[in-house]
Coordinates of C-alpha atoms in Angstrom, one line a residue:
M1 CA -10.4 62.4 12.1
K2 CA -11.7 65.2 10.0
I3 CA -9.6 67.6 7.8
N4 CA -11.1 70.7 6.2
I5 CA -9.3 71.9 3.2
T6 CA -9.9 75.3 1.4
W7 CA -8.6 75.9 -2.0
Q8 CA -8.1 79.5 -3.1
Q9 CA -6.8 81.4 -6.1
K10 CA -6.7 85.3 -6.6
S11 CA -8.2 85.3 -10.0
F12 CA -11.4 83.4 -8.9
A13 CA -14.0 84.7 -6.5
Q14 CA -15.4 81.2 -5.6
K15 CA -13.9 78.7 -3.1
R16 CA -13.9 74.9 -3.3
K17 CA -14.0 73.0 0.0
S18 CA -13.3 69.2 0.5
V19 CA -14.0 67.3 3.8
L20 CA -12.0 64.1 4.4
N21 CA -12.6 61.7 7.3
I22 CA -9.4 59.6 7.8
G23 CA -7.7 57.5 10.4
S24 CA -4.0 57.1 10.4
L25 CA -2.8 58.7 7.2
V26 CA -0.1 60.7 5.5
L27 CA -1.4 63.4 3.2
T28 CA 0.6 65.1 0.5
F29 CA -1.0 68.2 -1.3
L30 CA 0.4 70.0 -4.3
F31 CA -0.6 73.7 -4.6
S32 CA 0.1 75.5 -8.0
L33 CA -0.6 79.1 -9.2
Q34 CA -0.9 79.8 -12.9
C35 CA -1.3 83.0 -14.8
T36 CA -4.4 83.0 -17.2
A37 CA -3.1 86.0 -19.3
N38 CA -0.2 84.2 -21.0
C39 CA 2.2 85.7 -18.6
G40 CA 4.4 82.5 -18.8
V41 CA 4.6 82.3 -14.9
T42 CA 3.9 79.0 -13.0
D43 CA 4.5 78.5 -9.3
S44 CA 3.7 75.5 -7.2
T45 CA 4.6 74.2 -3.6
Q46 CA 4.0 70.8 -1.9
L47 CA 2.5 70.4 1.6
T48 CA 2.8 67.0 3.6
I49 CA 0.7 66.3 6.7
E50 CA 1.6 63.2 8.6
C51 CA -1.1 61.9 11.0
L52 CA -0.5 60.0 14.3
S53 CA -1.1 56.3 14.1
I54 CA -0.6 53.4 16.6
S55 CA 1.9 50.7 15.5
S56 CA 1.7 48.6 18.7
Q57 CA -1.3 48.4 21.1
P58 CA -1.0 47.9 24.8
L59 CA -1.5 44.2 25.7
N60 CA -3.2 42.3 28.6
T61 CA -0.7 41.7 31.4
T62 CA -0.4 40.2 34.9
L63 CA 0.7 41.6 38.2
C64 CA 1.9 39.6 41.2
G65 CA -0.3 40.2 44.2
T66 CA 2.7 40.8 46.5
A67 CA 3.0 44.5 47.5
G68 CA 5.8 46.2 45.6
S69 CA 5.4 43.9 42.5
T70 CA 5.6 45.9 39.2
A71 CA 4.2 45.6 35.6
S72 CA 4.0 48.0 32.7
L73 CA 1.8 48.8 29.6
S74 CA 3.2 50.2 26.4
V75 CA 2.0 51.8 23.2
S76 CA 4.1 52.6 20.1
T77 CA 3.2 55.2 17.4
N78 CA 4.5 56.1 14.0
V79 CA 5.5 59.5 15.2
P80 CA 5.9 60.7 18.8
A81 CA 2.6 62.0 20.2
T82 CA 2.6 65.5 21.6
S83 CA 1.0 64.1 24.8
Y84 CA 0.0 60.8 26.5
S85 CA -2.7 60.5 29.0
W86 CA -3.2 57.0 30.5
Q87 CA -6.7 56.1 31.9
Y88 CA -8.1 53.3 34.0
R89 CA -11.4 51.8 35.1
L90 CA -12.6 48.9 37.2
V91 CA -15.3 46.8 35.5
T92 CA -17.5 44.9 37.9
T93 CA -20.8 42.9 37.6
A94 CA -22.7 45.8 39.2
N95 CA -21.1 48.4 37.0
P96 CA -20.0 46.8 33.6
N97 CA -19.4 50.1 31.9
P98 CA -17.8 52.7 34.4
A99 CA -16.4 56.0 33.4
W100 CA -12.7 56.2 32.5
I101 CA -10.5 58.0 35.2
T102 CA -7.4 59.9 33.9
I103 CA -4.3 59.0 36.0
S104 CA -2.6 61.9 37.7
S105 CA -0.2 62.6 40.5
A106 CA -3.0 61.6 42.9
N107 CA -2.4 58.0 41.8
A108 CA 1.4 58.3 42.2
A109 CA 1.5 55.4 44.8
V110 CA 0.3 53.0 42.2
Y111 CA 1.2 54.5 38.8
S112 CA 4.3 56.1 37.3
N113 CA 5.3 57.6 33.9
Y114 CA 1.5 58.0 33.2
N115 CA 2.1 60.8 30.7
T116 CA 4.6 58.7 28.5
A117 CA 4.2 55.9 26.1
T118 CA 4.9 53.4 28.9
L119 CA 2.8 53.2 32.1
G120 CA 4.4 51.8 35.1
I121 CA 2.2 49.9 37.7
T122 CA 3.2 49.1 41.2
R123 CA 1.2 46.9 43.5
T124 CA 0.1 48.2 46.9
T125 CA -1.5 46.1 49.6
T126 CA -4.8 46.3 47.8
L127 CA -4.4 48.1 44.5
P128 CA -4.7 47.8 41.6
M129 CA -7.4 45.1 41.5
T130 CA -7.9 42.2 39.0
G131 CA -10.1 43.3 36.2
T132 CA -8.7 46.8 36.0
Q133 CA -8.7 48.1 32.4
Y134 CA -6.4 50.6 30.8
R135 CA -6.1 52.7 27.7
V136 CA -4.1 55.7 26.6
V137 CA -5.3 59.0 24.9
M138 CA -2.7 60.6 22.6
A139 CA -2.6 63.9 21.0
G140 CA -0.9 64.6 17.6
T141 CA -0.8 66.8 14.5
C142 CA -4.2 65.5 13.4
G143 CA -6.0 65.4 16.7
E144 CA -6.5 62.8 19.4
L145 CA -6.0 59.0 19.1
I146 CA -7.2 56.4 21.6
S147 CA -5.6 53.0 22.1
T148 CA -7.5 49.7 22.5
V149 CA -8.3 48.4 26.0
A150 CA -5.8 46.2 28.0
S151 CA -6.8 44.3 31.1
L152 CA -4.8 43.6 34.3
K153 CA -4.8 40.3 36.1
V154 CA -3.5 40.3 39.7
V155 CA -2.0 37.0 40.5
S156 CA -2.1 36.1 44.2
T157 CA -2.8 32.4 44.1
T158 CA -2.4 29.7 41.5
K159 CA -5.4 28.1 39.8
G160 CA -5.4 25.6 36.9
G161 CA -8.6 26.5 35.3
T162 CA -10.9 24.6 33.0
I163 CA -10.3 23.3 29.4
S164 CA -13.2 23.5 27.1
V165 CA -13.4 22.1 23.5
A166 CA -16.3 21.9 21.0
S167 CA -16.3 18.1 21.0
T168 CA -14.1 15.4 22.3
N169 CA -15.2 12.9 19.7
V170 CA -13.8 13.9 16.3
C171 CA -13.3 12.5 12.9
L172 CA -10.1 11.5 11.2
G173 CA -8.4 14.5 9.6
S174 CA -10.5 17.1 11.4
S175 CA -9.2 20.1 13.7
L176 CA -10.2 21.1 17.1
T177 CA -9.2 23.9 19.5
F178 CA -8.9 23.6 23.2
T179 CA -9.4 26.8 25.3
L180 CA -8.3 27.3 29.0
T181 CA -10.4 29.7 31.1
G182 CA -10.6 30.5 34.9
Y183 CA -7.0 30.1 35.5
T184 CA -4.6 32.2 37.6
G185 CA -0.9 32.2 36.9
T186 CA 1.8 33.9 35.0
S187 CA 2.7 31.3 32.3
L188 CA 1.0 28.4 30.7
Q189 CA 2.3 25.0 29.2
W190 CA 0.1 22.6 27.4
Q191 CA 0.8 18.9 27.9
S192 CA -0.5 15.7 26.3
A193 CA -0.6 12.0 27.4
P194 CA -1.8 8.7 25.8
T195 CA -4.5 8.4 28.5
A196 CA -6.0 10.5 31.2
T197 CA -3.8 8.9 33.8
G198 CA -0.7 8.5 31.6
A199 CA 2.5 10.3 31.7
F200 CA 2.0 13.9 30.5
T201 CA 4.7 15.6 28.4
A202 CA 5.0 19.2 27.3
I203 CA 3.9 20.1 23.8
A204 CA 6.5 22.3 22.2
G205 CA 5.4 25.9 21.5
A206 CA 2.0 25.5 23.1
T207 CA 2.1 28.3 25.8
G208 CA -1.1 30.3 25.0
S209 CA -4.6 30.2 26.4
S210 CA -5.7 28.0 23.4
Y211 CA -4.2 25.0 21.6
T212 CA -5.3 23.6 18.3
V213 CA -4.9 20.1 17.0
T214 CA -4.9 20.0 13.2
N215 CA -5.5 16.9 10.9
A216 CA -6.3 14.6 13.7
Q217 CA -5.1 11.1 13.1
L218 CA -6.1 7.7 14.6
N219 CA -3.1 7.8 16.9
S220 CA -4.2 11.2 18.3
N221 CA -6.5 9.7 21.0
K222 CA -4.8 11.6 23.8
S223 CA -5.6 13.5 27.0
Y224 CA -4.6 17.2 27.4
R225 CA -4.1 19.5 30.3
V226 CA -2.3 22.8 31.1
L227 CA 0.4 23.4 33.6
V228 CA -0.2 26.8 35.0
T229 CA 2.8 28.4 36.7
N230 CA 2.8 31.4 39.2
S231 CA 6.2 33.0 39.1
C232 CA 5.2 35.4 41.8
N233 CA 5.4 32.7 44.5
G234 CA 6.8 29.7 42.4
T235 CA 3.8 27.6 42.7
T236 CA 2.1 25.5 39.9
A237 CA -1.3 24.1 39.3
F238 CA -2.9 21.8 36.6
S239 CA -6.1 22.5 34.7
T240 CA -8.9 19.9 34.2
V241 CA -8.1 17.1 31.7
K242 CA -9.8 16.7 28.3
T243 CA -9.6 13.3 26.4
I244 CA -10.3 13.2 22.7
I245 CA -11.2 10.2 20.6
V246 CA -10.4 10.3 16.8
N247 CA -12.8 8.1 14.9
P248 CA -11.9 6.6 11.6
L249 CA -14.1 7.6 8.6
A250 CA -17.1 5.3 8.2
V251 CA -16.7 2.6 5.5
A252 CA -20.0 1.0 4.3
G253 CA -18.8 -2.4 3.4
T254 CA -20.9 -4.8 1.4
A255 CA -24.4 -6.1 2.4
I256 CA -25.1 -9.8 1.6
G257 CA -28.6 -11.1 1.1
G258 CA -31.6 -10.7 -1.0
G259 CA -33.0 -12.7 -3.9
S260 CA -36.2 -14.4 -4.7
I261 CA -37.9 -15.9 -1.6
C262 CA -41.1 -17.8 -0.7
S263 CA -43.8 -15.9 1.3
G264 CA -43.2 -16.4 5.0
D265 CA -39.6 -17.6 4.5
S266 CA -36.6 -16.5 6.6
D267 CA -33.0 -15.3 5.6
R268 CA -29.9 -13.9 7.3
L269 CA -28.5 -10.5 6.3
S270 CA -24.9 -9.8 6.8
V271 CA -22.4 -7.0 6.1
I272 CA -18.7 -7.5 5.6
G273 CA -15.7 -5.1 5.2
Q274 CA -17.4 -2.2 7.1
T275 CA -15.7 0.3 9.5
G276 CA -18.1 1.8 12.1
V277 CA -21.3 0.8 13.9
V278 CA -24.0 -1.1 11.8
Q279 CA -27.7 -0.2 11.8
W280 CA -29.9 -2.2 9.5
Q281 CA -32.7 -0.3 7.7
Y282 CA -35.4 -1.6 5.5
S283 CA -37.9 -0.2 2.9
T284 CA -40.9 -1.4 0.9
D285 CA -40.2 1.0 -2.1
G286 CA -36.4 0.9 -2.3
T287 CA -36.4 4.8 -1.5
N288 CA -37.8 5.5 2.0
F289 CA -35.8 3.5 4.6
I290 CA -36.4 3.2 8.3
N291 CA -34.5 1.4 11.0
A292 CA -35.2 -2.3 11.2
P293 CA -36.7 -3.6 14.4
K294 CA -35.3 -5.9 17.1
A295 CA -37.0 -8.9 18.4
A296 CA -38.3 -7.1 21.5
D297 CA -40.2 -4.7 19.2
G298 CA -42.6 -7.5 18.3
Q299 CA -43.0 -6.5 14.7
T300 CA -45.1 -8.9 12.5
S301 CA -45.3 -7.2 9.2
P302 CA -43.9 -7.1 6.6
F303 CA -41.3 -9.3 8.3
T304 CA -40.3 -10.5 11.8
T305 CA -36.9 -10.9 13.4
T306 CA -35.5 -13.0 16.2
S307 CA -32.3 -10.8 16.4
A308 CA -31.9 -9.1 19.9
S309 CA -30.6 -5.9 18.0
S310 CA -30.6 -4.5 14.5
A311 CA -27.4 -2.8 15.2
I312 CA -25.4 -5.9 14.4
A313 CA -23.4 -7.2 11.4
S314 CA -25.6 -10.3 11.0
Y315 CA -29.3 -9.8 11.2
M316 CA -32.2 -12.4 11.0
I317 CA -35.4 -11.8 9.2
G318 CA -38.4 -14.1 8.9
G319 CA -42.1 -14.1 8.0
I320 CA -41.5 -12.1 4.8
S321 CA -44.8 -11.0 3.4
A322 CA -43.8 -8.4 0.9
N323 CA -41.1 -7.4 -1.5
L324 CA -38.5 -5.8 0.7
Y325 CA -35.3 -3.8 0.4
F326 CA -32.5 -3.8 3.0
R327 CA -29.2 -1.8 3.5
A328 CA -26.9 -1.2 6.5
K329 CA -26.2 2.3 7.7
V330 CA -22.7 2.6 9.1
T331 CA -21.6 5.4 11.5
S332 CA -18.2 6.2 13.1
G333 CA -18.5 8.7 15.9
S334 CA -19.7 12.0 14.5
C335 CA -18.2 11.4 11.1
A336 CA -20.2 11.3 7.9
V337 CA -22.5 8.3 7.6
A338 CA -21.9 5.6 4.9
Y339 CA -24.5 3.2 3.4
T340 CA -24.0 -0.3 2.0
N341 CA -25.5 -1.5 -1.2
T342 CA -29.2 -2.3 -1.2
V343 CA -30.3 -5.9 -1.3
H344 CA -33.7 -6.8 -2.6
Y345 CA -36.0 -9.7 -1.6
T346 CA -38.7 -10.6 -4.1
L347 CA -41.6 -12.9 -3.4
A348 CA -41.8 -15.8 -5.9
S349 CA -43.1 -19.3 -6.0
Q350 CA -41.3 -21.1 -8.9
A351 CA -37.5 -21.3 -9.3
L352 CA -36.0 -21.2 -12.8
V353 CA -32.6 -22.4 -14.1
G354 CA -30.6 -22.1 -17.3
T355 CA -27.9 -24.0 -18.9
V356 CA -24.4 -24.6 -17.4
T357 CA -21.2 -24.5 -19.7
Q358 CA -17.6 -24.8 -18.7
D359 CA -14.5 -22.9 -20.1
D360 CA -12.5 -26.1 -20.2
G361 CA -13.6 -29.8 -20.3
T362 CA -10.1 -31.1 -19.4
I363 CA -7.6 -29.3 -17.3
C364 CA -4.3 -30.0 -15.5
K365 CA -4.4 -31.4 -12.0
G366 CA -4.4 -28.7 -9.3
T367 CA -5.8 -26.0 -11.7
A368 CA -9.2 -24.5 -12.0
T369 CA -11.9 -23.6 -14.6
T370 CA -14.9 -21.3 -14.8
L371 CA -18.5 -22.5 -15.0
H372 CA -21.3 -20.3 -16.5
L373 CA -25.1 -20.5 -15.7
S374 CA -27.0 -18.7 -18.5
S375 CA -29.9 -17.6 -16.3
A376 CA -31.6 -18.4 -12.9
L377 CA -34.6 -17.2 -10.8
G378 CA -33.9 -17.9 -7.2
T379 CA -30.8 -18.6 -5.0
I380 CA -28.1 -20.4 -6.8
T381 CA -26.0 -23.1 -5.1
W382 CA -23.3 -24.7 -7.2
E383 CA -22.8 -28.5 -6.4
K384 CA -20.0 -31.0 -7.3
S385 CA -19.5 -34.7 -7.3
I386 CA -16.4 -36.9 -7.8
D387 CA -18.3 -40.1 -7.7
Y388 CA -20.8 -39.1 -10.4
T389 CA -20.6 -42.6 -12.0
A390 CA -22.1 -44.2 -9.0
A391 CA -25.7 -45.3 -9.0
T392 CA -26.4 -42.7 -6.3
P393 CA -23.7 -40.0 -6.7
T394 CA -22.9 -37.7 -3.7
W395 CA -23.4 -34.0 -4.5
T396 CA -21.6 -31.6 -2.3
P397 CA -22.9 -27.9 -2.1
I398 CA -20.2 -25.3 -2.6
S399 CA -20.5 -22.3 -0.1
S400 CA -20.9 -18.7 -1.1
S401 CA -21.6 -19.7 -4.7
N402 CA -24.8 -17.6 -5.4
V403 CA -23.4 -16.3 -8.7
L404 CA -24.1 -17.1 -12.4
T405 CA -20.4 -17.4 -13.2
Y406 CA -18.4 -19.5 -10.8
L407 CA -14.5 -20.0 -10.7
T408 CA -13.9 -23.5 -9.3
Q409 CA -11.5 -24.3 -6.7
T410 CA -8.4 -26.3 -7.7
I411 CA -9.4 -29.7 -9.2
M412 CA -7.5 -32.8 -8.4
Y413 CA -9.9 -35.4 -9.8
N414 CA -12.4 -35.7 -12.5
T415 CA -15.4 -33.8 -11.2
A416 CA -19.0 -33.2 -12.3
Y417 CA -20.7 -29.8 -11.6
R418 CA -24.4 -28.7 -11.6
A419 CA -26.4 -25.7 -10.4
K420 CA -29.2 -26.0 -7.8
V421 CA -31.6 -23.1 -7.8
T422 CA -34.1 -22.6 -5.0
I423 CA -36.8 -20.2 -3.8
G424 CA -36.9 -20.7 -0.1
S425 CA -38.6 -24.0 0.7
C426 CA -41.3 -23.8 -2.0
S427 CA -39.3 -24.6 -5.2
T428 CA -36.0 -26.3 -6.2
V429 CA -34.7 -27.0 -9.7
Y430 CA -31.4 -28.3 -11.0
S431 CA -29.5 -27.5 -14.1
N432 CA -27.7 -29.9 -16.6
I433 CA -24.5 -31.6 -15.5
V434 CA -21.1 -30.6 -16.9
Y435 CA -17.9 -32.7 -16.5
V436 CA -14.3 -31.4 -15.9
N437 CA -11.8 -34.0 -16.5
V438 CA -8.1 -33.9 -15.2
Y439 CA -5.2 -34.9 -17.5
G440 CA -3.7 -38.2 -16.1
K441 CA -0.1 -38.5 -15.1
P442 CA 2.2 -39.8 -17.8
V443 CA 2.8 -43.6 -17.5
A444 CA 6.4 -44.8 -18.0
K445 CA 7.1 -48.3 -19.2
S446 CA 10.3 -50.3 -19.5
L447 CA 12.3 -50.8 -22.7
L448 CA 12.7 -54.0 -24.6
S449 CA 15.9 -54.6 -26.7
N450 CA 16.0 -57.0 -29.7
A451 CA 18.3 -60.1 -29.6
T452 CA 21.7 -59.5 -31.4
T453 CA 24.9 -61.4 -31.6
P454 CA 27.0 -60.2 -29.7
S455 CA 24.2 -59.1 -27.3
G456 CA 25.9 -55.9 -26.2
T457 CA 24.7 -56.4 -22.6
S458 CA 28.3 -56.3 -21.1
L459 CA 31.9 -55.3 -22.0
A460 CA 32.5 -58.9 -23.0
T461 CA 29.7 -58.9 -25.5
A462 CA 30.1 -55.3 -26.6
L463 CA 28.9 -54.3 -30.1
C464 CA 31.0 -52.6 -32.7
V465 CA 30.3 -48.8 -32.8
T466 CA 29.5 -49.3 -36.5
D467 CA 27.0 -51.9 -35.7
G468 CA 23.4 -50.6 -36.2
S469 CA 21.5 -53.7 -35.3
K470 CA 20.5 -52.9 -31.7
V471 CA 16.9 -51.7 -31.5
L472 CA 15.0 -50.5 -28.3
T473 CA 11.3 -50.6 -28.0
I474 CA 8.8 -49.2 -25.4
N475 CA 6.6 -51.9 -23.8
A476 CA 2.9 -51.4 -24.1
G477 CA 0.8 -49.4 -21.7
Y478 CA 2.6 -46.1 -21.6
S479 CA 1.0 -42.7 -21.8
G480 CA 2.4 -39.2 -22.6
A481 CA 4.6 -37.7 -25.4
I482 CA 7.7 -39.7 -26.1
Q483 CA 11.3 -38.3 -26.1
W484 CA 14.4 -40.7 -26.3
Q485 CA 17.4 -39.7 -24.2
W486 CA 21.0 -40.9 -24.0
S487 CA 23.8 -40.7 -21.4
T488 CA 27.3 -42.1 -21.0
T489 CA 27.5 -41.2 -17.3
S490 CA 25.0 -43.4 -15.5
T491 CA 21.5 -44.9 -15.5
T492 CA 20.1 -41.8 -13.8
T493 CA 22.2 -38.8 -14.7
G494 CA 23.8 -37.1 -17.6
F495 CA 20.9 -37.6 -20.0
T496 CA 20.3 -35.4 -23.1
D497 CA 17.6 -35.6 -25.8
L498 CA 18.2 -37.5 -29.0
A499 CA 17.1 -35.1 -31.6
G500 CA 13.9 -36.2 -33.5
E501 CA 13.7 -39.5 -31.7
T502 CA 10.0 -39.5 -30.5
G503 CA 8.7 -42.9 -31.8
T504 CA 8.0 -46.1 -29.9
S505 CA 11.3 -47.6 -30.9
Y506 CA 14.9 -46.4 -31.3
T507 CA 17.8 -47.9 -33.4
I508 CA 21.0 -47.2 -31.7
T509 CA 23.4 -45.0 -33.8
N510 CA 26.4 -43.0 -33.0
A511 CA 27.2 -44.9 -29.9
S512 CA 30.3 -44.2 -27.8
V513 CA 32.8 -46.7 -26.8
G514 CA 32.0 -48.2 -23.5
P515 CA 28.5 -48.3 -21.8
N516 CA 25.7 -46.3 -23.3
Y517 CA 22.4 -45.6 -21.3
Y518 CA 19.1 -45.0 -22.9
R519 CA 15.8 -44.1 -21.5
V520 CA 12.4 -42.5 -22.6
Q521 CA 10.9 -39.3 -21.1
F522 CA 7.1 -39.4 -21.1
T523 CA 5.4 -35.9 -20.8
N524 CA 1.6 -35.2 -20.5
E525 CA -0.4 -32.2 -21.7
C526 CA 0.4 -30.3 -18.4
G527 CA 4.1 -30.8 -18.6
V528 CA 4.3 -33.5 -16.0
Q529 CA 7.1 -36.0 -16.7
A530 CA 7.9 -39.6 -16.0
F531 CA 10.9 -41.7 -17.1
S532 CA 11.4 -45.3 -18.1
P533 CA 14.1 -47.4 -16.5
A534 CA 17.4 -47.0 -18.5
A535 CA 18.6 -49.7 -20.9
T536 CA 22.3 -50.3 -21.2
A537 CA 24.2 -51.2 -24.3
Y538 CA 28.0 -51.7 -24.5
Y539 CA 30.1 -50.8 -27.5
K540 CA 33.7 -51.1 -28.6
E541 CA 35.9 -50.0 -31.4
C542 CA 36.4 -52.8 -34.0
V543 CA 39.4 -52.6 -36.4
L544 CA 38.8 -54.9 -39.4
V545 CA 41.9 -54.1 -41.2
K546 CA 45.0 -52.9 -39.4
Q547 CA 47.3 -50.6 -41.4
L548 CA 50.6 -49.5 -40.1
A549 CA 50.8 -45.8 -40.8
S550 CA 53.8 -44.8 -42.8
S551 CA 53.9 -41.6 -40.7
F552 CA 52.5 -40.5 -37.5
E553 CA 53.2 -37.0 -36.1
V554 CA 51.2 -35.3 -33.3
N555 CA 51.4 -31.9 -31.4
A556 CA 49.1 -29.8 -29.4
H557 CA 48.5 -26.1 -30.0
P558 CA 48.2 -23.6 -28.5
N559 CA 50.4 -24.8 -25.6
P560 CA 50.3 -23.4 -23.0
Y561 CA 46.6 -22.5 -23.5
A562 CA 44.0 -20.4 -21.6
D563 CA 40.7 -21.8 -23.1
S564 CA 41.1 -24.9 -25.1
F565 CA 43.8 -26.7 -27.3
N566 CA 43.5 -28.7 -30.5
I567 CA 45.3 -31.9 -31.7
A568 CA 47.4 -31.4 -34.9
L569 CA 47.7 -34.9 -36.4
L570 CA 49.7 -36.0 -39.5
T571 CA 49.0 -39.6 -40.5
S572 CA 48.3 -41.7 -43.5
S573 CA 46.1 -44.2 -41.6
Q574 CA 42.3 -43.9 -41.5
E575 CA 42.0 -45.7 -38.2
H576 CA 40.2 -44.0 -35.3
V577 CA 42.3 -41.8 -33.1
S578 CA 42.1 -42.3 -29.2
V579 CA 43.0 -39.3 -27.0
E580 CA 43.4 -39.8 -23.2
V581 CA 44.1 -36.9 -20.9
Y582 CA 45.7 -37.5 -17.5
D583 CA 46.5 -35.1 -14.7
M584 CA 49.9 -35.0 -12.8
I585 CA 48.9 -37.7 -10.4
G586 CA 47.9 -40.2 -13.2
K587 CA 44.1 -39.7 -12.9
L588 CA 42.3 -40.1 -16.2
V589 CA 40.5 -36.7 -16.9
A590 CA 39.0 -37.4 -20.2
H591 CA 38.9 -39.9 -23.1
Y592 CA 38.0 -39.1 -26.7
E593 CA 37.6 -41.2 -29.9
F594 CA 38.0 -39.3 -33.2
T595 CA 38.5 -40.0 -36.9
P596 CA 41.7 -38.6 -38.2
I597 CA 39.8 -35.7 -39.9
E598 CA 37.7 -35.0 -36.7
A599 CA 40.9 -35.0 -34.5
S600 CA 42.2 -31.8 -36.0
T601 CA 38.9 -29.9 -35.4
M602 CA 38.0 -30.9 -32.0
S603 CA 38.7 -28.5 -29.1
I604 CA 39.9 -30.1 -25.8
G605 CA 40.4 -29.0 -22.2
R606 CA 37.8 -26.1 -22.1
N607 CA 36.7 -26.8 -18.5
Y608 CA 39.9 -28.2 -17.1
P609 CA 41.5 -26.6 -13.9
S610 CA 44.8 -24.8 -14.3
G611 CA 47.8 -27.2 -14.3
I612 CA 49.9 -29.6 -16.3
Y613 CA 48.3 -32.5 -18.2
N614 CA 49.7 -35.6 -20.1
V615 CA 47.8 -36.2 -23.4
V616 CA 48.2 -39.7 -24.9
V617 CA 47.3 -39.9 -28.6
T618 CA 46.9 -43.5 -30.0
Q619 CA 46.2 -44.7 -33.5
G620 CA 46.6 -48.4 -34.2
E621 CA 50.1 -49.3 -33.1
N622 CA 51.2 -45.7 -33.0
R623 CA 51.2 -43.9 -29.6
K624 CA 52.5 -40.5 -28.6
T625 CA 52.4 -38.5 -25.2
L626 CA 52.2 -34.8 -25.2
R627 CA 52.6 -32.4 -22.1
V628 CA 50.0 -29.6 -22.2
V629 CA 49.9 -26.7 -19.7
K630 CA 46.6 -25.0 -18.8
R631 CA 47.1 -21.4 -17.5

């Protein structure tokens, strides 16, 4: 649109002219008049010109082929146009650019409201035809404005059409768009299924002529089709089916092989941990790689192969006559290619071996250690032997051990290790031998007691608790660290350590009245333990001088109690005090022996169940029974 503006002012003879080419525009101009002779008068006015613009263009539409079916096309503008003039033309192969025909009353059988913003279309027996194009010419304040072109499709039959897509083999995370063409119908619904013959289900919101899959995942291997519906006659049809395959991204993995090799020797290349299809490649300079041959190719230099394919994870090479580099090219569909590490074969004739050392010379059974080979030229094979002291020891090779630093498997026996270094079949050398010893199990021996009178081996020959003559000694042949233990429960349970008693013999002190059980715990460097059979010694309370207490008073406090109670004892005797606790059915719960001083400081009954207990306190000829309640 072109607007010519002329600016004028009486006091000036010249005119200034501006030409603006604009589309849809609202123009606002401010005109002002000023006196140049200091007259003090200023006058101005504002003019706004609003130009016609289209806010909604007419859209492609469909029309049922049945006579009397109707459709419409509409256009929206920012301000009402002063006039609307709808036009049509029929594009054909023979005439791809025909002239536009303005619709008038002569076309009233097919068109109505052709001079308004909405054109009505009515199907006759033959008109309008599929492919008819429409536009509207509008007049406004700023001149004419023409809409975009909308096309009409006349739907008489139902046709599914054809789905096209750039590729059906895509990479993980990529996007792809399906497009439906050649269909006939009034509505579309995209569907998907796990397979081409599976059960198809509707894809929510996918009702256009195209559908896009974004960020395709490995579980997106699906088939797609479109359900085309013809509301004119209530029929449906399906489009062609497209099935996509989502490929994982290629992962190179690790190539295994290489090393020093004799001229003419063979080896097996392998790749592990890859994702995708493998293609072995080789190079003589480490830079320029070409695909490796297969056996049928008959290659003789710089190496041969007996493998039927070079697109396999394990590839055999032979007759090597030059230094060579190999790698595996890994592909996954159309995704980016990945390459493994490069392995290098070097022709050599003399293997070399360095010195082997070990981290630990002696270890715990069932653990491991690390061996180190200082240097090597050739392929390393670690070997081990558990009969290394034999005249002809057996050496067992360790698989996958072509490394300078080797972490052993768990070791159960004393074992010798060495490194064997080879260059094909032309040279083999061996390293020094290192020995890894396993700490032995602790060895427990029985206990020997010295002869005493009485012997203390039964209640009848019990020793006095003040008698310190009984000595226990470990028999010869034991191994492991020593810890003496004591129990008054049984020969197998209730043992606690005797603090500081770690020698080969133990003199019994602080024994309890009744049977006392003693044993030795033997512990090796790895914490493995063994125990000697328990020795039993019996002790009793011996009263050399009986003294009748001039007074004997006993009570328990607190009573009742929640946690424990104490014995309050008033006596002039120094004899030991015996305390026996019985429950209400007469069962002995506990038995204690105290000196008179200890009796008043000892807490009793901490772990008793709630209930009533009879506590019998005896000193010499004196005895008193107390009733104590545990809450």
